[in-house]
């Protein structure tokens, strides 16, 4: 078996899918790329037994169809050092010996039998199909993946919840302290459906989608989902279980509304949070007429900081405490210049929304407060 392929095309596709591979695998074959050549098209598969990703690479020429597996790390590192040029792969089908010839030299390495590679999961007949633009899916994942949890006791919180209706698609993530609800009107389903995408495949998509144009097709049943991109296909196991009713935790009546410049607020929080208690990262926001006072103190080390920012606020003076790292995270994942912080009282969650929503989008973030001692 022999084929010729562009070195940079092959290397970039292998790099993109290699993130699926775990550092420690129970099965040695999962450390490998599975190469399959069929009718002049080369497809490469990787898997960690829960998530499988396949990419296709056009070959310049090939002779017979065939398949083999090869250790991913060795091949990746070897191809990284080769500038753009055609590579000739020759594989001996009897002993899986692989020779890679390039301009001034050659690599020899051993492949493995491809039949040991696990089959990827197939969807049931009742699978639901949804299509959305790559940019819309990327926007939703980008804004929500940071809010997913790492909770062994409540695995449903460890992924992004896709809530699909006939009018819109909402992506939700929460770790119990912060919550993101990103609703898009630019995509919808044919029926009511939902699934929970685990954090690892979500992060893989986050890395692949910026280079993608066009539509992403998602098909899913109760256990697995398939994401079809232009030159990648990902099959992943979904998180099973019921996602909590996220709308019930969003306070509806918030009389105190503060409009503030997002970048200036992030800068102030970063400066002031240096002086907060390392154990709690607590910062205090005090709203009074058209100004917001951000303060923090660490009693153990007798350090404190305070900064005043201009804002639009006309309500009664009030104070609320937040964990500074969470609040900075939330503000960094909103792209608008100005945000509105909606508050009811110091014991209820603060709702943060952009003043100007992106087109066809409704973004809301929520942060639980921390108790203030005063």
mmCIF file of C-alpha atoms in Angstrom:
data_model
loop_
_atom_site.group_PDB
_atom_site.id
_atom_site.type_symbol
_atom_site.label_atom_id
_atom_site.label_comp_id
_atom_site.label_asym_id
_atom_site.label_seq_id
_atom_site.Cartn_x
_atom_site.Cartn_y
_atom_site.Cartn_z
ATOM 1 C CA UNK A 1 0.000 0.000 0.000
ATOM 2 C CA UNK A 2 1.372 3.375 -1.018
ATOM 3 C CA UNK A 3 0.115 6.976 -1.065
ATOM 4 C CA UNK A 4 1.495 10.517 -1.470
ATOM 5 C CA UNK A 5 0.167 13.390 0.660
ATOM 6 C CA UNK A 6 1.074 17.022 1.432
ATOM 7 C CA UNK A 7 3.125 17.256 4.650
ATOM 8 C CA UNK A 8 1.467 20.422 6.016
ATOM 9 C CA UNK A 9 -2.080 19.254 5.184
ATOM 10 C CA UNK A 10 -1.500 15.950 6.959
ATOM 11 C CA UNK A 11 0.304 17.545 9.903
ATOM 12 C CA UNK A 12 -2.379 20.197 10.540
ATOM 13 C CA UNK A 13 -5.199 17.621 10.452
ATOM 14 C CA UNK A 14 -3.304 15.249 12.755
ATOM 15 C CA UNK A 15 -2.563 18.068 15.217
ATOM 16 C CA UNK A 16 -6.235 19.068 15.296
ATOM 17 C CA UNK A 17 -7.496 15.582 16.145
ATOM 18 C CA UNK A 18 -4.594 14.555 18.408
ATOM 19 C CA UNK A 19 -6.155 16.504 21.307
ATOM 20 C CA UNK A 20 -8.652 13.634 21.670
ATOM 21 C CA UNK A 21 -5.911 11.247 22.813
ATOM 22 C CA UNK A 22 -5.566 10.860 26.588
ATOM 23 C CA UNK A 23 -2.131 10.938 28.194
ATOM 24 C CA UNK A 24 -2.828 7.547 29.829
ATOM 25 C CA UNK A 25 -4.920 4.950 28.001
ATOM 26 C CA UNK A 26 -6.139 1.553 29.186
ATOM 27 C CA UNK A 27 -5.782 0.147 25.652
ATOM 28 C CA UNK A 28 -2.397 0.697 23.926
ATOM 29 C CA UNK A 29 -4.147 0.974 20.525
ATOM 30 C CA UNK A 30 -5.773 4.246 21.749
ATOM 31 C CA UNK A 31 -2.317 5.882 21.624
ATOM 32 C CA UNK A 32 -2.473 5.477 17.830
ATOM 33 C CA UNK A 33 -3.846 7.180 14.735
ATOM 34 C CA UNK A 34 -5.940 4.838 12.598
ATOM 35 C CA UNK A 35 -5.211 5.481 8.891
ATOM 36 C CA UNK A 36 -7.743 4.225 6.318
ATOM 37 C CA UNK A 37 -7.217 4.721 2.595
ATOM 38 C CA UNK A 38 -10.234 4.172 0.390
ATOM 39 C CA UNK A 39 -10.642 5.279 -3.252
ATOM 40 C CA UNK A 40 -8.051 8.025 -3.015
ATOM 41 C CA UNK A 41 -9.337 9.520 0.238
ATOM 42 C CA UNK A 42 -7.352 9.171 3.438
ATOM 43 C CA UNK A 43 -9.306 9.245 6.693
ATOM 44 C CA UNK A 44 -7.554 9.367 10.068
ATOM 45 C CA UNK A 45 -9.345 8.395 13.294
ATOM 46 C CA UNK A 46 -8.484 8.888 16.968
ATOM 47 C CA UNK A 47 -10.441 7.801 20.022
ATOM 48 C CA UNK A 48 -10.324 7.830 23.817
ATOM 49 C CA UNK A 49 -13.196 5.265 23.921
ATOM 50 C CA UNK A 50 -15.736 8.021 24.818
ATOM 51 C CA UNK A 51 -14.956 10.509 22.039
ATOM 52 C CA UNK A 52 -13.944 9.551 18.498
ATOM 53 C CA UNK A 53 -12.826 12.032 15.850
ATOM 54 C CA UNK A 54 -12.312 11.377 12.146
ATOM 55 C CA UNK A 55 -10.738 13.727 9.613
ATOM 56 C CA UNK A 56 -10.276 13.312 5.863
ATOM 57 C CA UNK A 57 -7.197 14.403 3.923
ATOM 58 C CA UNK A 58 -6.952 14.473 0.132
ATOM 59 C CA UNK A 59 -4.029 12.423 -1.189
ATOM 60 C CA UNK A 60 -2.141 13.290 -4.374
ATOM 61 C CA UNK A 61 -1.977 9.692 -5.520
ATOM 62 C CA UNK A 62 -2.530 6.228 -4.082
ATOM 63 C CA UNK A 63 -2.547 2.634 -5.231
ATOM 64 C CA UNK A 64 -4.530 0.123 -3.139
ATOM 65 C CA UNK A 65 -7.020 0.551 -0.333
ATOM 66 C CA UNK A 66 -5.895 -0.447 3.140
ATOM 67 C CA UNK A 67 -5.758 0.434 6.824
ATOM 68 C CA UNK A 68 -3.130 0.513 9.573
ATOM 69 C CA UNK A 69 -2.526 2.109 12.990
ATOM 70 C CA UNK A 70 0.568 4.053 14.030
ATOM 71 C CA UNK A 71 1.660 5.578 17.363
ATOM 72 C CA UNK A 72 0.451 9.186 17.314
ATOM 73 C CA UNK A 73 3.204 10.944 19.241
ATOM 74 C CA UNK A 74 6.072 9.634 17.100
ATOM 75 C CA UNK A 75 4.388 10.534 13.826
ATOM 76 C CA UNK A 76 3.226 13.959 15.024
ATOM 77 C CA UNK A 77 6.670 14.968 16.264
ATOM 78 C CA UNK A 78 8.330 13.689 13.076
ATOM 79 C CA UNK A 79 5.970 15.543 10.719
ATOM 80 C CA UNK A 80 6.176 18.792 12.686
ATOM 81 C CA UNK A 81 9.773 19.282 11.579
ATOM 82 C CA UNK A 82 9.125 18.847 7.828
ATOM 83 C CA UNK A 83 8.387 21.948 5.691
ATOM 84 C CA UNK A 84 5.684 21.848 2.967
ATOM 85 C CA UNK A 85 6.445 19.041 0.480
ATOM 86 C CA UNK A 86 4.922 15.767 -0.731
ATOM 87 C CA UNK A 87 5.428 12.774 1.569
ATOM 88 C CA UNK A 88 5.375 9.228 0.245
ATOM 89 C CA UNK A 89 4.028 6.593 2.646
ATOM 90 C CA UNK A 90 4.717 2.933 1.896
ATOM 91 C CA UNK A 91 3.224 0.263 4.133
ATOM 92 C CA UNK A 92 4.132 -3.402 4.061
ATOM 93 C CA UNK A 93 0.789 -5.207 4.693
ATOM 94 C CA UNK A 94 2.489 -8.322 6.112
ATOM 95 C CA UNK A 95 4.419 -6.806 9.013
ATOM 96 C CA UNK A 96 3.036 -3.209 9.079
ATOM 97 C CA UNK A 97 6.433 -1.673 8.494
ATOM 98 C CA UNK A 98 5.977 1.973 7.430
ATOM 99 C CA UNK A 99 8.445 4.009 5.367
ATOM 100 C CA UNK A 100 7.871 7.757 4.993
ATOM 101 C CA UNK A 101 10.016 9.349 2.294
ATOM 102 C CA UNK A 102 10.537 13.107 2.082
ATOM 103 C CA UNK A 103 12.842 15.366 0.079
ATOM 104 C CA UNK A 104 16.195 14.509 1.647
ATOM 105 C CA UNK A 105 15.519 11.496 3.773
ATOM 106 C CA UNK A 106 13.149 8.876 5.110
ATOM 107 C CA UNK A 107 11.583 7.671 8.344
ATOM 108 C CA UNK A 108 11.027 4.009 9.153
ATOM 109 C CA UNK A 109 8.584 3.060 11.881
ATOM 110 C CA UNK A 110 6.361 0.178 12.880
ATOM 111 C CA UNK A 111 2.600 0.258 12.471
ATOM 112 C CA UNK A 112 0.005 -1.934 14.133
ATOM 113 C CA UNK A 113 -2.969 -4.011 13.070
ATOM 114 C CA UNK A 114 -5.943 -1.698 12.546
ATOM 115 C CA UNK A 115 -8.498 -4.352 13.488
ATOM 116 C CA UNK A 116 -7.761 -3.795 17.200
ATOM 117 C CA UNK A 117 -9.010 -0.204 16.969
ATOM 118 C CA UNK A 118 -12.432 0.158 18.663
ATOM 119 C CA UNK A 119 -15.498 0.792 16.506
ATOM 120 C CA UNK A 120 -17.143 4.161 16.999
ATOM 121 C CA UNK A 121 -20.682 4.227 18.408
ATOM 122 C CA UNK A 122 -23.641 4.313 16.043
ATOM 123 C CA UNK A 123 -26.844 6.260 16.623
ATOM 124 C CA UNK A 124 -30.260 4.682 17.067
ATOM 125 C CA UNK A 125 -33.141 5.073 14.603
ATOM 126 C CA UNK A 126 -34.763 7.747 16.789
ATOM 127 C CA UNK A 127 -31.809 10.165 16.421
ATOM 128 C CA UNK A 128 -32.640 13.880 16.294
ATOM 129 C CA UNK A 129 -30.970 16.060 13.662
ATOM 130 C CA UNK A 130 -30.171 19.776 14.059
ATOM 131 C CA UNK A 131 -28.176 22.133 11.854
ATOM 132 C CA UNK A 132 -26.470 25.351 12.922
ATOM 133 C CA UNK A 133 -23.859 27.725 11.550
ATOM 134 C CA UNK A 134 -20.301 27.003 12.723
ATOM 135 C CA UNK A 135 -19.962 30.590 14.012
ATOM 136 C CA UNK A 136 -23.196 30.318 16.045
ATOM 137 C CA UNK A 137 -22.132 27.037 17.663
ATOM 138 C CA UNK A 138 -18.665 28.456 18.364
ATOM 139 C CA UNK A 139 -20.158 31.570 19.971
ATOM 140 C CA UNK A 140 -22.347 29.501 22.283
ATOM 141 C CA UNK A 141 -19.549 27.134 23.323
ATOM 142 C CA UNK A 142 -17.058 30.001 23.796
ATOM 143 C CA UNK A 143 -19.400 31.869 26.101
ATOM 144 C CA UNK A 144 -20.539 28.908 28.188
ATOM 145 C CA UNK A 145 -17.782 26.299 28.524
ATOM 146 C CA UNK A 146 -15.968 28.245 31.279
ATOM 147 C CA UNK A 147 -19.017 27.907 33.558
ATOM 148 C CA UNK A 148 -19.179 24.088 33.462
ATOM 149 C CA UNK A 149 -18.475 22.242 36.709
ATOM 150 C CA UNK A 150 -16.038 19.494 37.739
ATOM 151 C CA UNK A 151 -18.415 17.710 40.056
ATOM 152 C CA UNK A 152 -18.196 13.929 40.416
ATOM 153 C CA UNK A 153 -21.398 13.814 42.464
ATOM 154 C CA UNK A 154 -23.505 15.732 39.915
ATOM 155 C CA UNK A 155 -22.126 14.739 36.495
ATOM 156 C CA UNK A 156 -24.954 16.527 34.624
ATOM 157 C CA UNK A 157 -23.352 19.845 35.634
ATOM 158 C CA UNK A 158 -20.054 18.912 33.930
ATOM 159 C CA UNK A 159 -21.193 19.795 30.418
ATOM 160 C CA UNK A 160 -23.065 22.261 28.227
ATOM 161 C CA UNK A 161 -26.813 21.698 28.094
ATOM 162 C CA UNK A 162 -28.326 22.173 24.623
ATOM 163 C CA UNK A 163 -32.029 23.009 24.972
ATOM 164 C CA UNK A 164 -33.582 22.792 21.500
ATOM 165 C CA UNK A 165 -37.036 24.108 20.588
ATOM 166 C CA UNK A 166 -38.785 24.813 17.294
ATOM 167 C CA UNK A 167 -37.960 28.531 17.705
ATOM 168 C CA UNK A 168 -34.428 28.676 19.096
ATOM 169 C CA UNK A 169 -31.521 26.785 20.675
ATOM 170 C CA UNK A 170 -30.290 27.646 24.159
ATOM 171 C CA UNK A 171 -26.877 26.604 25.496
ATOM 172 C CA UNK A 172 -26.588 26.538 29.279
ATOM 173 C CA UNK A 173 -23.699 25.864 31.643
ATOM 174 C CA UNK A 174 -23.519 26.167 35.416
ATOM 175 C CA UNK A 175 -21.323 25.019 38.296
ATOM 176 C CA UNK A 176 -23.760 26.068 41.026
ATOM 177 C CA UNK A 177 -21.994 29.434 41.586
ATOM 178 C CA UNK A 178 -22.190 30.912 38.102
ATOM 179 C CA UNK A 179 -24.594 30.257 35.252
ATOM 180 C CA UNK A 180 -24.521 31.149 31.552
ATOM 181 C CA UNK A 181 -27.602 31.058 29.345
ATOM 182 C CA UNK A 182 -26.882 31.769 25.688
ATOM 183 C CA UNK A 183 -29.976 31.652 23.497
ATOM 184 C CA UNK A 184 -29.617 31.878 19.718
ATOM 185 C CA UNK A 185 -32.456 32.602 17.305
ATOM 186 C CA UNK A 186 -30.192 31.781 14.346
ATOM 187 C CA UNK A 187 -30.754 28.024 14.789
ATOM 188 C CA UNK A 188 -33.733 25.883 15.730
ATOM 189 C CA UNK A 189 -34.878 22.286 15.813
ATOM 190 C CA UNK A 190 -37.834 20.481 14.221
ATOM 191 C CA UNK A 191 -39.006 19.277 17.629
ATOM 192 C CA UNK A 192 -38.290 19.742 21.333
ATOM 193 C CA UNK A 193 -35.080 17.959 22.269
ATOM 194 C CA UNK A 194 -32.078 18.313 24.543
ATOM 195 C CA UNK A 195 -28.672 16.817 25.280
ATOM 196 C CA UNK A 196 -25.694 17.480 27.580
ATOM 197 C CA UNK A 197 -22.342 17.781 25.792
ATOM 198 C CA UNK A 198 -19.364 16.902 28.049
ATOM 199 C CA UNK A 199 -16.589 19.429 28.574
ATOM 200 C CA UNK A 200 -13.868 17.589 26.625
ATOM 201 C CA UNK A 201 -15.730 17.335 23.274
ATOM 202 C CA UNK A 202 -16.956 20.930 23.784
ATOM 203 C CA UNK A 203 -13.345 22.093 24.125
ATOM 204 C CA UNK A 204 -12.341 20.057 21.054
ATOM 205 C CA UNK A 205 -15.071 21.791 19.043
ATOM 206 C CA UNK A 206 -13.960 25.164 20.410
ATOM 207 C CA UNK A 207 -10.521 24.528 18.868
ATOM 208 C CA UNK A 208 -11.833 23.233 15.511
ATOM 209 C CA UNK A 209 -14.705 25.629 14.781
ATOM 210 C CA UNK A 210 -12.724 28.870 14.206
ATOM 211 C CA UNK A 211 -11.340 27.397 10.945
ATOM 212 C CA UNK A 212 -14.748 26.104 9.801
ATOM 213 C CA UNK A 213 -17.122 27.754 7.375
ATOM 214 C CA UNK A 214 -20.715 26.796 6.707
ATOM 215 C CA UNK A 215 -23.057 24.551 8.620
ATOM 216 C CA UNK A 216 -22.442 22.009 11.363
ATOM 217 C CA UNK A 217 -24.855 19.067 11.440
ATOM 218 C CA UNK A 218 -25.556 17.565 14.860
ATOM 219 C CA UNK A 219 -27.293 14.215 15.244
ATOM 220 C CA UNK A 220 -27.928 12.688 18.656
ATOM 221 C CA UNK A 221 -29.878 10.012 20.526
ATOM 222 C CA UNK A 222 -30.048 9.301 24.285
ATOM 223 C CA UNK A 223 -26.414 8.191 24.551
ATOM 224 C CA UNK A 224 -24.270 9.637 21.762
ATOM 225 C CA UNK A 225 -23.962 12.671 19.509
ATOM 226 C CA UNK A 226 -22.322 13.081 16.100
ATOM 227 C CA UNK A 227 -20.991 16.483 14.994
ATOM 228 C CA UNK A 228 -20.297 16.735 11.263
ATOM 229 C CA UNK A 229 -18.027 19.583 10.150
ATOM 230 C CA UNK A 230 -16.530 20.231 6.737
ATOM 231 C CA UNK A 231 -13.497 17.960 7.120
ATOM 232 C CA UNK A 232 -13.982 16.554 10.632
ATOM 233 C CA UNK A 233 -16.526 14.223 12.186
ATOM 234 C CA UNK A 234 -16.787 13.756 15.950
ATOM 235 C CA UNK A 235 -18.747 11.085 17.788
ATOM 236 C CA UNK A 236 -18.989 11.504 21.561
ATOM 237 C CA UNK A 237 -20.746 9.932 24.507
ATOM 238 C CA UNK A 238 -23.250 12.305 26.089
ATOM 239 C CA UNK A 239 -23.799 12.894 29.810
ATOM 240 C CA UNK A 240 -26.956 11.054 30.808
ATOM 241 C CA UNK A 241 -29.415 12.463 33.327
ATOM 242 C CA UNK A 242 -31.838 15.350 33.781
ATOM 243 C CA UNK A 243 -30.447 18.882 33.706
ATOM 244 C CA UNK A 244 -31.891 21.101 36.484
ATOM 245 C CA UNK A 245 -34.491 23.719 35.550
ATOM 246 C CA UNK A 246 -32.118 26.601 34.879
ATOM 247 C CA UNK A 247 -34.827 29.228 34.345
ATOM 248 C CA UNK A 248 -36.106 28.782 37.897
ATOM 249 C CA UNK A 249 -32.832 30.052 39.432
ATOM 250 C CA UNK A 250 -32.750 33.280 37.397
ATOM 251 C CA UNK A 251 -34.368 36.037 39.497
ATOM 252 C CA UNK A 252 -37.017 37.818 37.439
ATOM 253 C CA UNK A 253 -37.562 40.998 39.421
ATOM 254 C CA UNK A 254 -34.330 42.945 39.939
ATOM 255 C CA UNK A 255 -35.045 46.566 40.891
ATOM 256 C CA UNK A 256 -31.390 47.666 41.176
ATOM 257 C CA UNK A 257 -29.725 48.086 37.774
ATOM 258 C CA UNK A 258 -26.139 49.263 37.319
ATOM 259 C CA UNK A 259 -24.788 50.078 33.832
ATOM 260 C CA UNK A 260 -20.999 50.101 33.721
ATOM 261 C CA UNK A 261 -18.104 49.981 31.235
ATOM 262 C CA UNK A 262 -17.035 46.327 31.116
ATOM 263 C CA UNK A 263 -13.309 46.814 30.462
ATOM 264 C CA UNK A 264 -12.921 49.447 33.173
ATOM 265 C CA UNK A 265 -14.738 47.247 35.675
ATOM 266 C CA UNK A 266 -12.523 44.238 34.822
ATOM 267 C CA UNK A 267 -9.406 46.402 35.294
ATOM 268 C CA UNK A 268 -10.619 47.657 38.673
ATOM 269 C CA UNK A 269 -11.539 44.136 39.821
ATOM 270 C CA UNK A 270 -8.105 42.822 38.826
ATOM 271 C CA UNK A 271 -6.328 45.578 40.767
ATOM 272 C CA UNK A 272 -8.515 45.393 43.863
ATOM 273 C CA UNK A 273 -8.750 41.576 44.026
ATOM 274 C CA UNK A 274 -4.978 41.361 44.676
ATOM 275 C CA UNK A 275 -5.796 42.597 48.195
ATOM 276 C CA UNK A 276 -8.679 40.219 48.868
ATOM 277 C CA UNK A 277 -8.444 37.243 51.203
ATOM 278 C CA UNK A 278 -6.707 34.392 49.391
ATOM 279 C CA UNK A 279 -9.105 31.872 50.894
ATOM 280 C CA UNK A 280 -12.305 33.520 49.683
ATOM 281 C CA UNK A 281 -11.319 36.064 46.950
ATOM 282 C CA UNK A 282 -14.215 38.146 48.283
ATOM 283 C CA UNK A 283 -14.719 41.610 46.848
ATOM 284 C CA UNK A 284 -17.418 44.049 47.834
ATOM 285 C CA UNK A 285 -19.344 46.191 45.361
ATOM 286 C CA UNK A 286 -21.115 49.204 46.850
ATOM 287 C CA UNK A 287 -23.561 50.944 44.524
ATOM 288 C CA UNK A 288 -24.571 54.522 45.192
ATOM 289 C CA UNK A 289 -25.722 57.328 42.925
ATOM 290 C CA UNK A 290 -23.843 57.002 39.610
ATOM 291 C CA UNK A 291 -20.823 55.366 41.171
ATOM 292 C CA UNK A 292 -19.693 51.909 42.165
ATOM 293 C CA UNK A 293 -17.081 51.397 44.898
ATOM 294 C CA UNK A 294 -15.070 48.188 44.563
ATOM 295 C CA UNK A 295 -13.262 47.173 47.742
ATOM 296 C CA UNK A 296 -11.438 44.179 49.200
ATOM 297 C CA UNK A 297 -9.541 43.452 52.363
ATOM 298 C CA UNK A 298 -7.479 40.680 53.872
ATOM 299 C CA UNK A 299 -7.722 40.982 57.647
ATOM 300 C CA UNK A 300 -5.006 38.360 58.233
ATOM 301 C CA UNK A 301 -2.398 40.462 56.429
ATOM 302 C CA UNK A 302 -3.859 43.928 57.158
ATOM 303 C CA UNK A 303 -4.109 44.784 53.464
ATOM 304 C CA UNK A 304 -7.011 46.452 51.701
ATOM 305 C CA UNK A 305 -7.865 48.287 48.476
ATOM 306 C CA UNK A 306 -10.680 50.447 47.227
ATOM 307 C CA UNK A 307 -11.466 51.937 43.845
ATOM 308 C CA UNK A 308 -14.391 54.028 42.609
ATOM 309 C CA UNK A 309 -15.809 53.709 39.093
ATOM 310 C CA UNK A 310 -18.394 55.844 37.348
ATOM 311 C CA UNK A 311 -21.602 54.023 36.427
ATOM 312 C CA UNK A 312 -25.267 54.664 35.720
ATOM 313 C CA UNK A 313 -27.216 53.888 38.898
ATOM 314 C CA UNK A 314 -30.208 55.668 40.374
ATOM 315 C CA UNK A 315 -31.475 53.272 43.059
ATOM 316 C CA UNK A 316 -30.955 53.163 46.812
ATOM 317 C CA UNK A 317 -27.411 52.539 48.045
ATOM 318 C CA UNK A 318 -26.635 48.850 48.481
ATOM 319 C CA UNK A 319 -23.644 46.505 48.899
ATOM 320 C CA UNK A 320 -23.118 42.971 47.610
ATOM 321 C CA UNK A 321 -20.185 40.553 47.800
ATOM 322 C CA UNK A 322 -18.893 38.342 44.974
ATOM 323 C CA UNK A 323 -15.976 35.984 44.421
ATOM 324 C CA UNK A 324 -13.670 38.156 42.297
ATOM 325 C CA UNK A 325 -12.301 35.341 40.077
ATOM 326 C CA UNK A 326 -15.831 34.292 39.066
ATOM 327 C CA UNK A 327 -16.941 37.858 38.331
ATOM 328 C CA UNK A 328 -13.825 38.533 36.212
ATOM 329 C CA UNK A 329 -14.436 35.247 34.317
ATOM 330 C CA UNK A 330 -18.009 36.253 33.542
ATOM 331 C CA UNK A 331 -17.076 39.751 32.357
ATOM 332 C CA UNK A 332 -14.270 38.362 30.177
ATOM 333 C CA UNK A 333 -16.753 36.109 28.392
ATOM 334 C CA UNK A 334 -19.048 38.954 27.368
ATOM 335 C CA UNK A 335 -17.988 40.856 24.255
ATOM 336 C CA UNK A 336 -20.117 44.007 24.670
ATOM 337 C CA UNK A 337 -18.528 47.329 25.714
ATOM 338 C CA UNK A 338 -21.059 47.943 28.484
ATOM 339 C CA UNK A 339 -22.873 45.553 30.803
ATOM 340 C CA UNK A 340 -25.894 45.865 33.078
ATOM 341 C CA UNK A 341 -25.652 44.258 36.517
ATOM 342 C CA UNK A 342 -29.167 43.598 37.834
ATOM 343 C CA UNK A 343 -29.531 43.056 41.587
ATOM 344 C CA UNK A 344 -32.436 42.401 43.946
ATOM 345 C CA UNK A 345 -30.753 42.239 47.363
ATOM 346 C CA UNK A 346 -27.341 41.145 48.780
ATOM 347 C CA UNK A 347 -28.485 37.546 49.309
ATOM 348 C CA UNK A 348 -29.799 36.898 45.787
ATOM 349 C CA UNK A 349 -27.946 36.181 42.573
ATOM 350 C CA UNK A 350 -26.722 39.044 40.405
ATOM 351 C CA UNK A 351 -27.711 38.940 36.724
ATOM 352 C CA UNK A 352 -25.198 40.321 34.213
ATOM 353 C CA UNK A 353 -26.259 41.042 30.639
ATOM 354 C CA UNK A 354 -24.640 42.990 27.787
ATOM 355 C CA UNK A 355 -26.223 46.388 27.054
ATOM 356 C CA UNK A 356 -26.174 45.544 23.348
ATOM 357 C CA UNK A 357 -26.861 41.905 22.507
ATOM 358 C CA UNK A 358 -25.211 40.346 19.448
ATOM 359 C CA UNK A 359 -27.499 39.787 16.468
ATOM 360 C CA UNK A 360 -30.041 36.943 16.983
ATOM 361 C CA UNK A 361 -28.638 36.285 20.444
ATOM 362 C CA UNK A 362 -29.883 36.595 24.006
ATOM 363 C CA UNK A 363 -27.029 36.226 26.495
ATOM 364 C CA UNK A 364 -27.479 36.197 30.261
ATOM 365 C CA UNK A 365 -24.956 35.380 32.985
ATOM 366 C CA UNK A 366 -25.676 34.914 36.655
ATOM 367 C CA UNK A 367 -23.424 34.892 39.722
ATOM 368 C CA UNK A 368 -24.317 33.834 43.260
ATOM 369 C CA UNK A 369 -23.259 36.366 45.927
ATOM 370 C CA UNK A 370 -21.018 35.786 48.935
ATOM 371 C CA UNK A 371 -22.065 36.879 52.410
ATOM 372 C CA UNK A 372 -20.633 40.175 53.671
ATOM 373 C CA UNK A 373 -19.751 40.414 57.360
ATOM 374 C CA UNK A 374 -20.775 44.011 57.813
#
